[in-house]
Coordinates of N, CA and C in Angstrom, one line a residue:
X9 N -7.7 5.8 -5.4 CA -7.8 7.2 -5.9 C -8.7 7.1 -7.2
X10 N -9.6 8.1 -7.3 CA -10.5 8.1 -8.4 C -9.8 8.4 -9.7
X11 N -10.4 7.9 -10.8 CA -9.9 8.1 -12.1 C -10.9 8.9 -12.9
X12 N -10.5 10.0 -13.5 CA -11.3 11.0 -14.2 C -11.0 11.0 -15.7
X13 N -12.0 11.2 -16.5 CA -11.8 11.5 -17.9 C -11.9 13.0 -18.1
X14 N -10.9 13.6 -18.7 CA -10.9 15.1 -18.8 C -11.1 15.5 -20.3
X15 N -11.8 16.6 -20.5 CA -11.9 17.2 -21.8 C -11.3 18.6 -21.7
X16 N -10.3 18.9 -22.6 CA -9.6 20.2 -22.5 C -10.5 21.3 -23.1
X17 N -10.6 22.4 -22.5 CA -11.3 23.6 -23.0 C -10.3 24.5 -23.5
X18 N -10.4 24.9 -24.8 CA -9.5 25.8 -25.4 C -9.8 27.2 -25.0
X19 N -8.8 28.0 -24.5 CA -8.9 29.4 -24.2 C -7.6 30.0 -24.6
X20 N -7.6 31.4 -24.7 CA -6.3 32.1 -25.0 C -5.3 31.9 -23.9
X21 N -5.8 31.5 -22.7 CA -4.8 31.3 -21.6 C -3.9 30.1 -21.9
X22 N -4.3 29.3 -22.8 CA -3.5 28.1 -23.1 C -2.1 28.6 -23.7
X23 N -2.1 29.7 -24.3 CA -0.8 30.2 -24.9 C 0.1 30.6 -23.8
X24 N -0.4 30.9 -22.6 CA 0.4 31.3 -21.4 C 0.8 30.0 -20.5
X25 N 0.3 28.9 -20.9 CA 0.5 27.7 -20.2 C -0.5 27.3 -19.1
X26 N -1.7 28.0 -19.1 CA -2.7 27.7 -18.2 C -3.8 27.0 -19.0
X27 N -4.1 25.8 -18.6 CA -5.1 24.9 -19.3 C -6.3 24.7 -18.4
X28 N -7.5 24.7 -19.0 CA -8.7 24.4 -18.3 C -9.3 23.1 -18.8
X29 N -9.8 22.3 -17.9 CA -10.4 20.9 -18.2 C -11.8 20.8 -17.6
X30 N -12.6 19.9 -18.2 CA -13.9 19.5 -17.6 C -13.8 18.0 -17.4
X31 N -14.4 17.5 -16.3 CA -14.5 16.0 -16.2 C -15.9 15.6 -16.5
X32 N -16.2 14.3 -16.3 CA -17.5 13.8 -16.8 C -18.6 14.4 -16.0
X33 N -18.5 14.9 -14.8 CA -19.5 15.5 -14.1 C -19.5 17.0 -14.2
X34 N -18.9 17.5 -15.2 CA -18.9 19.0 -15.5 C -18.2 19.8 -14.5
X35 N -17.3 19.3 -13.7 CA -16.5 20.1 -12.8 C -15.3 20.7 -13.5
X36 N -15.0 21.9 -13.2 CA -13.9 22.6 -13.9 C -12.6 22.4 -13.1
X37 N -11.5 22.1 -13.8 CA -10.2 21.9 -13.3 C -9.3 22.8 -14.0
X38 N -8.2 23.2 -13.4 CA -7.2 24.1 -14.0 C -5.8 23.4 -13.8
X39 N -4.9 23.7 -14.8 CA -3.5 23.2 -14.7 C -2.6 24.3 -15.1
X40 N -1.7 24.6 -14.2 CA -0.7 25.7 -14.4 C 0.6 25.0 -14.8
X41 N 1.1 25.3 -16.0 CA 2.3 24.8 -16.6 C 2.5 23.3 -16.4
X42 N 3.4 22.9 -15.6 CA 3.6 21.4 -15.5 C 3.2 20.9 -14.1
X43 N 2.4 21.7 -13.4 CA 1.8 21.2 -12.1 C 0.6 20.3 -12.3
X44 N 0.2 19.7 -11.2 CA -1.0 18.8 -11.3 C -2.3 19.6 -11.5
X45 N -3.3 18.9 -12.0 CA -4.6 19.5 -12.2 C -5.3 19.7 -10.8
X46 N -6.0 20.8 -10.6 CA -6.7 21.1 -9.4 C -8.1 21.6 -9.7
X47 N -9.1 21.3 -8.8 CA -10.4 21.8 -9.0 C -10.4 23.3 -8.8
X48 N -11.2 24.0 -9.6 CA -11.3 25.5 -9.5 C -12.0 25.9 -8.3
X49 N -13.2 25.2 -8.0 CA -14.0 25.5 -6.8 C -14.1 24.2 -6.0
X50 N -13.6 24.2 -4.7 CA -13.7 23.0 -3.9 C -14.9 22.9 -3.1

């Protein structure tokens, strides 16, 4: 399984529990509350 380094992007959605992340190759990932991270565009 690949290992990614993520950088969190702050947005007002974070107050609702929706967090956005970028990995080293600039792909966008999203995390809803306590679920796993998923790519925004597959």
